[in-house]
Every structure is written in C-alpha cells, then in structure tokens.
mmCIF file of C-alpha atoms and ligand atoms in Angstrom:
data_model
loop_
_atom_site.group_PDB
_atom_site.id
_atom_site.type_symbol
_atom_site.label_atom_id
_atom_site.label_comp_id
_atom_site.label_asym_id
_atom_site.label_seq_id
_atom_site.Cartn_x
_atom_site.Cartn_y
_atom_site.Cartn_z
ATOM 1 C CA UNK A 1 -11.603 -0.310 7.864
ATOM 2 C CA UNK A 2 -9.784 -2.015 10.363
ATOM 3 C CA UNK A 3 -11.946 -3.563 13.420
ATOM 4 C CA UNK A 4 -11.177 -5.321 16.311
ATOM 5 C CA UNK A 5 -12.963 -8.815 16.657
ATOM 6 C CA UNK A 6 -14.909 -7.471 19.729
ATOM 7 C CA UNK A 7 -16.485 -5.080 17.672
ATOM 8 C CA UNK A 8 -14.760 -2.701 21.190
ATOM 9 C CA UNK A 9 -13.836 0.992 20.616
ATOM 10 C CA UNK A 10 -11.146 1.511 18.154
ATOM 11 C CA UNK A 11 -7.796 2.669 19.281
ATOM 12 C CA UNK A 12 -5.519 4.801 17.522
ATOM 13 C CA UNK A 13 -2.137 6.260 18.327
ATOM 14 C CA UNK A 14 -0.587 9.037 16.266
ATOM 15 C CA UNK A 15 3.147 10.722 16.782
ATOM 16 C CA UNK A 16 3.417 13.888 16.058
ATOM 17 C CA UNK A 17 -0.199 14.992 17.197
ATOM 18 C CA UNK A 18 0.191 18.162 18.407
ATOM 19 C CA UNK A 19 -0.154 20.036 15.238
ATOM 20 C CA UNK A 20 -0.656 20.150 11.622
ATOM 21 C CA UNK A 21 -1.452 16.887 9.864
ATOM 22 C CA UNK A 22 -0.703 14.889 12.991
ATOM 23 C CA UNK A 23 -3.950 17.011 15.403
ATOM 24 C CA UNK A 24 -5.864 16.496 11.769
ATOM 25 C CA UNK A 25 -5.957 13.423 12.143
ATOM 26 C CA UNK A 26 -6.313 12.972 15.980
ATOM 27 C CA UNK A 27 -9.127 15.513 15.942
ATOM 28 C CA UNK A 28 -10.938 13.237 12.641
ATOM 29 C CA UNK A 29 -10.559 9.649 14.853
ATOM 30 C CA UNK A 30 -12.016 11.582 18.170
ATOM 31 C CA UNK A 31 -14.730 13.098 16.078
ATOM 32 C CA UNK A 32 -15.463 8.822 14.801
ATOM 33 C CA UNK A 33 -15.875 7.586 18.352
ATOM 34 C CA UNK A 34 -12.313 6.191 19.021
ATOM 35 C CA UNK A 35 -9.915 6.446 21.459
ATOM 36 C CA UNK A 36 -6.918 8.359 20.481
ATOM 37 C CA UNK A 37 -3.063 8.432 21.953
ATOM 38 C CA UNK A 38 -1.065 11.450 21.311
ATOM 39 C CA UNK A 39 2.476 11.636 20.972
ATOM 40 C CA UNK A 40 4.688 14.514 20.412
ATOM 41 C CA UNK A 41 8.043 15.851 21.792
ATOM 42 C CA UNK A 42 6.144 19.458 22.274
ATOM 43 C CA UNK A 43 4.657 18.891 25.794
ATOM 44 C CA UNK A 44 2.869 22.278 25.456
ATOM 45 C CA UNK A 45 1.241 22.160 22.202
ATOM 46 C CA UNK A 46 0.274 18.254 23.524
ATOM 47 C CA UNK A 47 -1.643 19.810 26.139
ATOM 48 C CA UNK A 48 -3.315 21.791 23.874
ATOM 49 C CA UNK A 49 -3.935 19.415 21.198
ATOM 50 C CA UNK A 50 -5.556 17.395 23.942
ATOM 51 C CA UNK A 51 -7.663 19.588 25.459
ATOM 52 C CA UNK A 52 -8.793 20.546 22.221
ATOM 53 C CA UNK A 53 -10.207 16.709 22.256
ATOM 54 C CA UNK A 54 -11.795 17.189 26.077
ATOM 55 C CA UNK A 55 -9.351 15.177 27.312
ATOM 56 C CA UNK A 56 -6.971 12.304 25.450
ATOM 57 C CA UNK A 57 -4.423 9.579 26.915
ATOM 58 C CA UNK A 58 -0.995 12.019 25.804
ATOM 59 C CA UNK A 59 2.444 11.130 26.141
ATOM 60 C CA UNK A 60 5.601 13.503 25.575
ATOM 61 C CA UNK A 61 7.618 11.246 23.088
ATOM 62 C CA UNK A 62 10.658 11.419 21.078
ATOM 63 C CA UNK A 63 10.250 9.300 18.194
ATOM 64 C CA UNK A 64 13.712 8.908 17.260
ATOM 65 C CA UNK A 65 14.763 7.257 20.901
ATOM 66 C CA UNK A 66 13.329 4.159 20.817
ATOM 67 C CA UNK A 67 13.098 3.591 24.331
ATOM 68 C CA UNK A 68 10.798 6.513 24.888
ATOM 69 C CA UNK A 69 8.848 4.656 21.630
ATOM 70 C CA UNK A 70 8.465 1.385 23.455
ATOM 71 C CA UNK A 71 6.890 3.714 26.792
ATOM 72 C CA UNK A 72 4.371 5.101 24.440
ATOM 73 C CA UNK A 73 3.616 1.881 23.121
ATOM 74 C CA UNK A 74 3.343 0.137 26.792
ATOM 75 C CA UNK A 75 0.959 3.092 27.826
ATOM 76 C CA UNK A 76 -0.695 2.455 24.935
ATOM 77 C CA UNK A 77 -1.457 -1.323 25.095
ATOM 78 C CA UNK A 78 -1.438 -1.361 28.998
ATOM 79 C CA UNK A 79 -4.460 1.533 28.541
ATOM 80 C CA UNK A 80 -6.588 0.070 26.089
ATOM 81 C CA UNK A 81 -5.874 -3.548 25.800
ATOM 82 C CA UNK A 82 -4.987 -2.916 22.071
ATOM 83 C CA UNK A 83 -3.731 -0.773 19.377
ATOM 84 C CA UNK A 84 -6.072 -1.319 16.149
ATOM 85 C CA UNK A 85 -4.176 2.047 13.949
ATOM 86 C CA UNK A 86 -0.715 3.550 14.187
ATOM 87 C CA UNK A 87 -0.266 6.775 12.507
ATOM 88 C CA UNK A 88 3.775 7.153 12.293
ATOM 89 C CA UNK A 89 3.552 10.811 11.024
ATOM 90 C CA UNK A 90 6.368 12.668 12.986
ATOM 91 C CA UNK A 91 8.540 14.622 10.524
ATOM 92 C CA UNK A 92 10.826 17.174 10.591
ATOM 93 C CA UNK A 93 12.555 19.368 7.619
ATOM 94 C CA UNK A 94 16.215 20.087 6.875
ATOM 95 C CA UNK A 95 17.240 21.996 3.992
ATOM 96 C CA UNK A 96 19.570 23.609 2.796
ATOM 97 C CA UNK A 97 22.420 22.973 0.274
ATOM 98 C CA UNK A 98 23.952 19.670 0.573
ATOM 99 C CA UNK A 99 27.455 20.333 1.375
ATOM 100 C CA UNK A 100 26.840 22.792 3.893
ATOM 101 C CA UNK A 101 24.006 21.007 5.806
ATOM 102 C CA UNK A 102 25.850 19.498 9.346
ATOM 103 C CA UNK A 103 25.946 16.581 10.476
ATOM 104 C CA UNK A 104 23.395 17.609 13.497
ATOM 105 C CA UNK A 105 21.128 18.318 10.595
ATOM 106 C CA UNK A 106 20.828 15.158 9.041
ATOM 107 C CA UNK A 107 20.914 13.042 12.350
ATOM 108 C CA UNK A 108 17.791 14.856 13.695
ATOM 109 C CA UNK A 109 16.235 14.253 10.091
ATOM 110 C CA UNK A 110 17.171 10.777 9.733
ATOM 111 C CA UNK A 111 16.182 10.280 12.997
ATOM 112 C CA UNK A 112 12.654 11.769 13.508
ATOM 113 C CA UNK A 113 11.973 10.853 9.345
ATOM 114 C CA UNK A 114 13.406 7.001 8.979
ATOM 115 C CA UNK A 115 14.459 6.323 12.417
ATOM 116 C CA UNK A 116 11.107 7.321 13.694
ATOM 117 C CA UNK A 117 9.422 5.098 11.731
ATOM 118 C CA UNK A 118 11.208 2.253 12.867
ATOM 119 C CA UNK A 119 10.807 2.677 16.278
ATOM 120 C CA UNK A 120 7.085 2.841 16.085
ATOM 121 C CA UNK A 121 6.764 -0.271 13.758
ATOM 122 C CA UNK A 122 8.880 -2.302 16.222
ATOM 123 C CA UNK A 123 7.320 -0.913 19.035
ATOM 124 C CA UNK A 124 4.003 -1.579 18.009
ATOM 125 C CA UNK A 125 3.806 -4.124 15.637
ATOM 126 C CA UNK A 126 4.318 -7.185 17.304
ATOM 127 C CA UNK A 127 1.753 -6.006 19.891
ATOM 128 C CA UNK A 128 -0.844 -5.525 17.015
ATOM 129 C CA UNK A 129 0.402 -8.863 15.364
ATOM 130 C CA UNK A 130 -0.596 -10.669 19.281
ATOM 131 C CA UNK A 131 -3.806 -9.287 20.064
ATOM 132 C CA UNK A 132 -5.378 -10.770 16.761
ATOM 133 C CA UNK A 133 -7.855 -9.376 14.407
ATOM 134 C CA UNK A 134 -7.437 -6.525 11.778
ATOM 135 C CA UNK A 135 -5.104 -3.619 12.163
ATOM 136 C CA UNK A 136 -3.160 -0.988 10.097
ATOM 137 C CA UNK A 137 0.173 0.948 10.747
ATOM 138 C CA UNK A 138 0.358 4.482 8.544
ATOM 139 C CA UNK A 139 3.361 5.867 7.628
ATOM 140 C CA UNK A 140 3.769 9.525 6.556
ATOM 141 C CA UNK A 141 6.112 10.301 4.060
ATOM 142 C CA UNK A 142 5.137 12.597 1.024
ATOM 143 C CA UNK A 143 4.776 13.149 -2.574
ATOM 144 C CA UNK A 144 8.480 14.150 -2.131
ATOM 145 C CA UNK A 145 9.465 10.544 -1.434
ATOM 146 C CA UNK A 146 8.844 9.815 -4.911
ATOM 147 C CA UNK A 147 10.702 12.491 -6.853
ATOM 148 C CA UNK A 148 14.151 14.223 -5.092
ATOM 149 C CA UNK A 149 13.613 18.184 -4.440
ATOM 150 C CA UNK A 150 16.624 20.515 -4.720
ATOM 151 C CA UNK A 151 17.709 21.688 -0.942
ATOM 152 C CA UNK A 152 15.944 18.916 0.917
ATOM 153 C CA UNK A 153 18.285 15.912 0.806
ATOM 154 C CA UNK A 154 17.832 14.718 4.087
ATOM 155 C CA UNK A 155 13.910 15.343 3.600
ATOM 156 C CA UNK A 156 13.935 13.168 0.673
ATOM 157 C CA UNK A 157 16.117 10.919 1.569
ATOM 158 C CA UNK A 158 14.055 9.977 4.712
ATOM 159 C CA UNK A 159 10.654 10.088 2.658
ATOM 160 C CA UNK A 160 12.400 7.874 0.019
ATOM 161 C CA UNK A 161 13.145 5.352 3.338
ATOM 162 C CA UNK A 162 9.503 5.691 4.557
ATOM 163 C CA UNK A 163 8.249 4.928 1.139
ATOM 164 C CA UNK A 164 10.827 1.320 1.209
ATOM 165 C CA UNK A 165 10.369 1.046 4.664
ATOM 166 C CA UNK A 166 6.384 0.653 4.290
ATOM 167 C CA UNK A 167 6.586 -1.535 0.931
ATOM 168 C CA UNK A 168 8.625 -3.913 2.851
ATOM 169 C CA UNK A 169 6.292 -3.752 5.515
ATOM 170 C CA UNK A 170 3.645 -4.599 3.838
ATOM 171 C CA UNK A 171 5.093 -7.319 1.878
ATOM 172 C CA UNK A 172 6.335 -8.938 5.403
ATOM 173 C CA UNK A 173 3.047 -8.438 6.911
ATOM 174 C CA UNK A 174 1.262 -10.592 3.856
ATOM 175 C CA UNK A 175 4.251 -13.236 3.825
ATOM 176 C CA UNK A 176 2.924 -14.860 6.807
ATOM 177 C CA UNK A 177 -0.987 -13.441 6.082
ATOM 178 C CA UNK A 178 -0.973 -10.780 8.813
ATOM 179 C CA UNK A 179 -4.562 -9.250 9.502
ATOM 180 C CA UNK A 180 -2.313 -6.051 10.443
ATOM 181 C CA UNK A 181 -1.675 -4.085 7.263
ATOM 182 C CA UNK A 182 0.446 -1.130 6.648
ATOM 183 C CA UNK A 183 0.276 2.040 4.320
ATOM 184 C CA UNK A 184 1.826 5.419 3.125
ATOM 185 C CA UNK A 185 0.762 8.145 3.377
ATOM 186 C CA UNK A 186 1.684 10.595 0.626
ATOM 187 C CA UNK A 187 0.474 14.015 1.564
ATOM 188 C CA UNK A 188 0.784 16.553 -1.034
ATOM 189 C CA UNK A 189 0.625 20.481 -0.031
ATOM 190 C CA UNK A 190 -0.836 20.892 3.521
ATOM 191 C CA UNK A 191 -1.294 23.953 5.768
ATOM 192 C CA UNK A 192 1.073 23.254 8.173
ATOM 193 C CA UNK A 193 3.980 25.050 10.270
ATOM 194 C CA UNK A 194 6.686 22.201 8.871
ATOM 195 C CA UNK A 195 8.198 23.853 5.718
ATOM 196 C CA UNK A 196 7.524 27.659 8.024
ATOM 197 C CA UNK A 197 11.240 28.313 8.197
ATOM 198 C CA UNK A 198 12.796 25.339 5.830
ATOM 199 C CA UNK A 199 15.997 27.289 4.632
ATOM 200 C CA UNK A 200 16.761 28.788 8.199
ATOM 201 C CA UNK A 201 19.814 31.266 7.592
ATOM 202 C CA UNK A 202 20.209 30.123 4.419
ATOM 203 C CA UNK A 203 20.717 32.562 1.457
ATOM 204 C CA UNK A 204 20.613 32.962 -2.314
ATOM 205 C CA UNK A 205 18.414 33.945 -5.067
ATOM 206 C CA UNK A 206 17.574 30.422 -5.931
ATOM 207 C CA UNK A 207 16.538 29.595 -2.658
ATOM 208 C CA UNK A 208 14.177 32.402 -2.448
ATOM 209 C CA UNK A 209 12.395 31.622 -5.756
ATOM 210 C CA UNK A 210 11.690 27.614 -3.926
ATOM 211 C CA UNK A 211 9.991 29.706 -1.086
ATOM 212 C CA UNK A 212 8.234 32.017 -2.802
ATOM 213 C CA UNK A 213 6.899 29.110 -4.980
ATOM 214 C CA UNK A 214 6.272 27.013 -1.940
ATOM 215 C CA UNK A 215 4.301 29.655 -0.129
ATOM 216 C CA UNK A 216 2.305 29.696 -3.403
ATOM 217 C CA UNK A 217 1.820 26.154 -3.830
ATOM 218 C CA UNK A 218 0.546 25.987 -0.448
ATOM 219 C CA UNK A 219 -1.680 28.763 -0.872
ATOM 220 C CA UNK A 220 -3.176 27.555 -4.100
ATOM 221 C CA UNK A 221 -2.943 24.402 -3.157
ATOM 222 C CA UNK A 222 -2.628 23.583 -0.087
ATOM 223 C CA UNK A 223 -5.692 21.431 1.992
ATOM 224 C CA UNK A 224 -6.526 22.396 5.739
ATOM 225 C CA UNK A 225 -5.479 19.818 7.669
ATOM 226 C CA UNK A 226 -9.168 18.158 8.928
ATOM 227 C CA UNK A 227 -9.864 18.083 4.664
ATOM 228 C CA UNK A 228 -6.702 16.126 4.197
ATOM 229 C CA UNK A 229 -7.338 14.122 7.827
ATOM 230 C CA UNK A 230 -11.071 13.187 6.458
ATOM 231 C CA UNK A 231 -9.737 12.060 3.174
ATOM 232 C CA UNK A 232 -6.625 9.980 4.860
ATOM 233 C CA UNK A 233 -9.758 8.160 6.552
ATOM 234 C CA UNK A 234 -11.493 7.595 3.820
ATOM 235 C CA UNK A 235 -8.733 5.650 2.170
ATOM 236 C CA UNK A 236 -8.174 3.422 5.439
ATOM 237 C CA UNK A 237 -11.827 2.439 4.846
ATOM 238 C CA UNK A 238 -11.274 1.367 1.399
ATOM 239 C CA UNK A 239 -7.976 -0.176 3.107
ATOM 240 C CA UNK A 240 -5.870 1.584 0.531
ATOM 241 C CA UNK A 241 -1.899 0.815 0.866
ATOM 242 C CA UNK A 242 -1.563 4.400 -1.105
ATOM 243 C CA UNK A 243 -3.016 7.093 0.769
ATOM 244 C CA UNK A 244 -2.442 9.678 -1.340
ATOM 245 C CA UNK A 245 -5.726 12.601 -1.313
ATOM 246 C CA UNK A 246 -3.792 14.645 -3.298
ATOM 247 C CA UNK A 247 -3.280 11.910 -6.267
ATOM 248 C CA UNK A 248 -2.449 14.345 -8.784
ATOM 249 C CA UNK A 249 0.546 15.698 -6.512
ATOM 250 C CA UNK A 250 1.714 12.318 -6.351
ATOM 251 C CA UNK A 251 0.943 11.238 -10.072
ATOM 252 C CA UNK A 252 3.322 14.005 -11.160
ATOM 253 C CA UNK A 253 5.849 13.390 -9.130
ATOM 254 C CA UNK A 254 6.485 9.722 -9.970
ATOM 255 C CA UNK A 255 6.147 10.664 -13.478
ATOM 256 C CA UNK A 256 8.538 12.979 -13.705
ATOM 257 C CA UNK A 257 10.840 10.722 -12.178
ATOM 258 C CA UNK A 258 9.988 7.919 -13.599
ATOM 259 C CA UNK A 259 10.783 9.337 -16.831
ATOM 260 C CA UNK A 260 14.093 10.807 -16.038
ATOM 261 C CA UNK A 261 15.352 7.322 -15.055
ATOM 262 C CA UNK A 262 13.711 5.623 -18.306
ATOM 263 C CA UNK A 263 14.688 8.100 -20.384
ATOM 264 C CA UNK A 264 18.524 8.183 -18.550
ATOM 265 C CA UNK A 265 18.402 12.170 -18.129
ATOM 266 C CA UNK A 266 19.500 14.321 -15.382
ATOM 267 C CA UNK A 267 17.523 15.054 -12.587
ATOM 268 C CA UNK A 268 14.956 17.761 -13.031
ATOM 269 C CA UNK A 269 14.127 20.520 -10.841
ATOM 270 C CA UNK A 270 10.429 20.042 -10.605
ATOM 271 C CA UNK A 271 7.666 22.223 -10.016
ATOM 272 C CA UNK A 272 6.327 21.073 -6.893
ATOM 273 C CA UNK A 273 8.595 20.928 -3.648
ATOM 274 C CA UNK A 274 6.994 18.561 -1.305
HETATM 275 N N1 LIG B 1 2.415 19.779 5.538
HETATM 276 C C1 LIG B 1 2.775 19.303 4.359
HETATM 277 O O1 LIG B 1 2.556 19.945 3.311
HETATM 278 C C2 LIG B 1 3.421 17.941 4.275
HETATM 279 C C3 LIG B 1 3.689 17.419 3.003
HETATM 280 C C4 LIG B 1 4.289 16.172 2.900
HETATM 281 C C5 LIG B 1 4.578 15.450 4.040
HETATM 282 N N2 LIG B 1 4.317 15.973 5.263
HETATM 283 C C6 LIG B 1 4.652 15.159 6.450
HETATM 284 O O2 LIG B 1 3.542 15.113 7.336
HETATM 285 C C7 LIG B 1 4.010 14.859 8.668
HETATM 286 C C8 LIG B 1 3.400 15.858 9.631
HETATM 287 O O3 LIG B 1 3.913 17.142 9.299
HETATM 288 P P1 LIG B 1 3.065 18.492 9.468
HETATM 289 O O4 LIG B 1 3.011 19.129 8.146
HETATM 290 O O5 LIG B 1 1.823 18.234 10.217
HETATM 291 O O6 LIG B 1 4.119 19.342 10.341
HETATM 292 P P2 LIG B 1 4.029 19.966 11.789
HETATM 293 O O7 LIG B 1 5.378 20.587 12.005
HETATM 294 O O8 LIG B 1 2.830 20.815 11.931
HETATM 295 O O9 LIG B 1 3.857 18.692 12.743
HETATM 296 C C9 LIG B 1 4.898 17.821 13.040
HETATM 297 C C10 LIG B 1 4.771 17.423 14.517
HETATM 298 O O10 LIG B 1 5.812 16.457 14.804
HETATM 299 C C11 LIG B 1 6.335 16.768 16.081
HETATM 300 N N3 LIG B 1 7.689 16.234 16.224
HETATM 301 C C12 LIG B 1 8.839 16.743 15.709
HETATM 302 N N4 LIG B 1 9.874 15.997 16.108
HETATM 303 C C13 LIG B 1 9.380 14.993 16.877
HETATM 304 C C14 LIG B 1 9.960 13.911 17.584
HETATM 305 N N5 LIG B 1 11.283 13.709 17.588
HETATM 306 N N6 LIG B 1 9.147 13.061 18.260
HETATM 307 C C15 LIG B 1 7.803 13.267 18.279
HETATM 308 N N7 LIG B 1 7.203 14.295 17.645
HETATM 309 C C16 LIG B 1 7.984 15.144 16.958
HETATM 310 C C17 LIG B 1 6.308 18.304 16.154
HETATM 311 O O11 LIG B 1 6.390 18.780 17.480
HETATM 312 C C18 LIG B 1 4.974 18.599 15.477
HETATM 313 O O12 LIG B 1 3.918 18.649 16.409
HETATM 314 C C19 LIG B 1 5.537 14.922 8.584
HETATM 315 O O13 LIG B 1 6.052 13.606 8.517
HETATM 316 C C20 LIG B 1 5.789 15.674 7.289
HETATM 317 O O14 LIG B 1 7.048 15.375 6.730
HETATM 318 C C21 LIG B 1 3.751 17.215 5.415
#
C-alpha cells in the first residue's frame, strides 16, 4: 500500500466521485481513515456524495479542461501538503453506430475517457514525483479496453488509450525508479447509472438484444459498487498494476481477442459488453 514517509494521513483524490464506482471508492478510503478529494462536473450530486462522507474537501471539475485539472490538483496539494493516490476514474459512454455517432459525441468521449486521464497524470504527477515517498495513480478503464464491443467505438477506443496510456506510465515511472506507481483499473459489470441510457435515440433490433443482454449481465453479474471499491483496495495493497476484481471478465475478454488476432479472424461480437 502506498505510505507517505511521515507515516501522516493518507490522501486520496478521485474524479468522478459523485456516483457509482467513483463514491465507491471515496466512501471505502473515508471508511480507512484518509482524507479524500472529490471531483466531479455534477456540483449537486458532489454535495451529496460529500455529505454522505460528513464533510470532504470537493471541487466541481471538468476533467477534460485541463486548467480546471491543474485547480483541483493545487487545492489538492495546497490542502494537504500531498497527494499519496489518484483515482482517474471519470468516464462517460457514447454509443451508437459508428457512422452516425457526431463529432460532439466522440469529443466529449475522448475527452472525459483519454483526455481526462491525461490531465490528471500531468496535473498530479509531478507533484507526487516532488514530495517523495510512495504513491500510486489509478486509472479506470474496463474489461472493454481489452476486447472492442459493437456500438461503443469511442468507449473502446478511449479504454484501449487508458489501458496504453497507464502501461506507458508505468514503464516511465520505473525508468528513472519512481516510488510513485501507476495502475488500471479494469472493472467488469458494476451497478452503476453509466451504461443507463447508452444507445440514446438509437434504434434497431440488434441494438435492443446488447441492452437487454447488458441489463442482464449487470443483474447477474454485476458487483455493488462498495464490493468492487473494497476489492480495488485490496489490490492497491498487494500494489497490483492490474486491478481487475472481476478477473474472469477480464480473462475472457483478452482471450477472445487475443485469439482473433493470432488466429487472423474477424472480429467477434462477444458476449460481454463492457
Ligand atoms: N459501471 C460499470 O460497469 C463500468 C465498467 C467498466 C468501466 N467503468 C468505468 O468506471 C468509471 C466510473 O463509471 P461509473 O460506472 O461509476 O459511472 P457513473 O456514471 O456512475 O459515474 C461517472 C461519474 O463521472 C462524472 N463525470 C462525467 N463527466 C465528467 C467530467 N467531464 N469531469 C468530471 N467528472 C465527470 C459523472 O458526473 C459521474 O459522477 C468510468 O470511467 C467508466 O467508464 C464502469
């Protein structure tokens, strides 16, 4: 786990923390004793994630301007001295058939998804790299940045980025034998409002067999989103680079894709949409 030298309060900052996998987490590092940051471009539902804490340092933040990035990160540092875990887990979803998806569509995914990510490493990680002594940046993407899903380009597109993004990362960060580390996370199926309305306006038969088999998967499947926070900590303990609770999720996703690249087939339509 990472510690600062002073053996001081841990702090962690987390985008996207006023719901789903995002307040999760938030609620899991209040509940160990350290001081969280919340970030999210929903001012309202900050307030209430917040409360929901007694009281947290929040600040409204759009993660794909890096400016307001770079604010969060000042308030941050200027706060607590230090920033020991960074939870870049903002996301938005897209979908829709490629050619009709607009161009306002993929700029808001590309920017919250990749863009986001970016901002927050720069932001932060030179900060982290300064104050010495054992940190770790998280990046969300999902078990769909491993395998493409039909009707979610820009989705897995960006999660493909965050996946690249944090290898690189981490392969920096040990180039010049960083005590900051990074890691992805790779949630599978979690009970969350982000895939509520995925396909907007959008319709045709074979878009409303992925729904119905999403709303499935997620209720079969899907983990509450303190489980999946309490098993994302777990893995930062072991100091895992995969975070992945739902390994199975991921372990048939890469397989499947794997395979269709080794074995030089077309792309499947797999199971599993996330
Ligand atoms: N829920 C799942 O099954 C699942 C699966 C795989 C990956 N993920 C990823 O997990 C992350 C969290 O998603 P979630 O499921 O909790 O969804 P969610 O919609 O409940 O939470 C996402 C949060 O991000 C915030 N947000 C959106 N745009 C923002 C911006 N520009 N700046 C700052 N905050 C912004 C939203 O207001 C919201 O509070 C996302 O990156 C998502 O892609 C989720």
């Amino acid at each position: 786990m990472t510690k600062p030298e002073s053996g001081a309060q841990q702090v962690v900052v987390v985008t996207g923390a006023a719901s789903g996998i995002g307040a999760g987490i938030a609620r899991h590092a209040h509940a160990r004793g350290m001081a969280v940051v919340l970030a999210d471009i929903d001012a309202a539902a900050l307030d209430r994630a917040a409360a929901e804490l007694g009281g947290a340092l929040t600040r409204v933040t759009d993660v794909s301007d890096s400016r307001s990035v770079h604010v969060l990160a000042e308030l941050a540092f200027d706060s607590f001295g230090r920033v020991d875990l960074l939870f870049n887990n903002a996301g938005i979803m897209r979908a829709g058939f490629l050619w009709k998806l607009g161009e306002s569509d993929w700029d808001a995914a590309l920017g919250v998804n990749i863009t986001g990510v970016v901002n927050g490493i720069r932001a932060f990680v030179p900060r982290m790299l300064d104050q010495g002594g054992a940190g770790r940046v998280v990046n969300t993407a999902s078990v769909g940045g491993f395998a493409p899903g039909p009707m979610m380009s820009p989705y897995s597109a960006s999660k493909f980025a965050v996946v690249a993004i944090t290898e690189c990362l981490q392969m920096e960060l040990s180039m010049i034998d960083a005590p900051v580390s990074a890691s992805v996370l790779a949630p599978g199926p979690v009970v969350t409002s982000v895939f509520d309305n995925p396909f907007g306006a959008v319709s045709h038969p074979a878009v409303d067999r992925m729904v119905t088999q999403m709303r499935e998967l997620l209720d079969t499947d899907g983990l509450d989103a303190d489980t999946f926070a309490e098993l994302v900590f777990a893995g930062i303990d072991r100091g895992d680079f995969w975070l992945a609770p739902q390994g199975e999720h991921l372990d048939t996703m890469v397989r499947q894709h794997t395979a269709t690249i080794l074995e030089r087939r077309e792309p499947v339509i797999r199971q599993s949409f996330r």
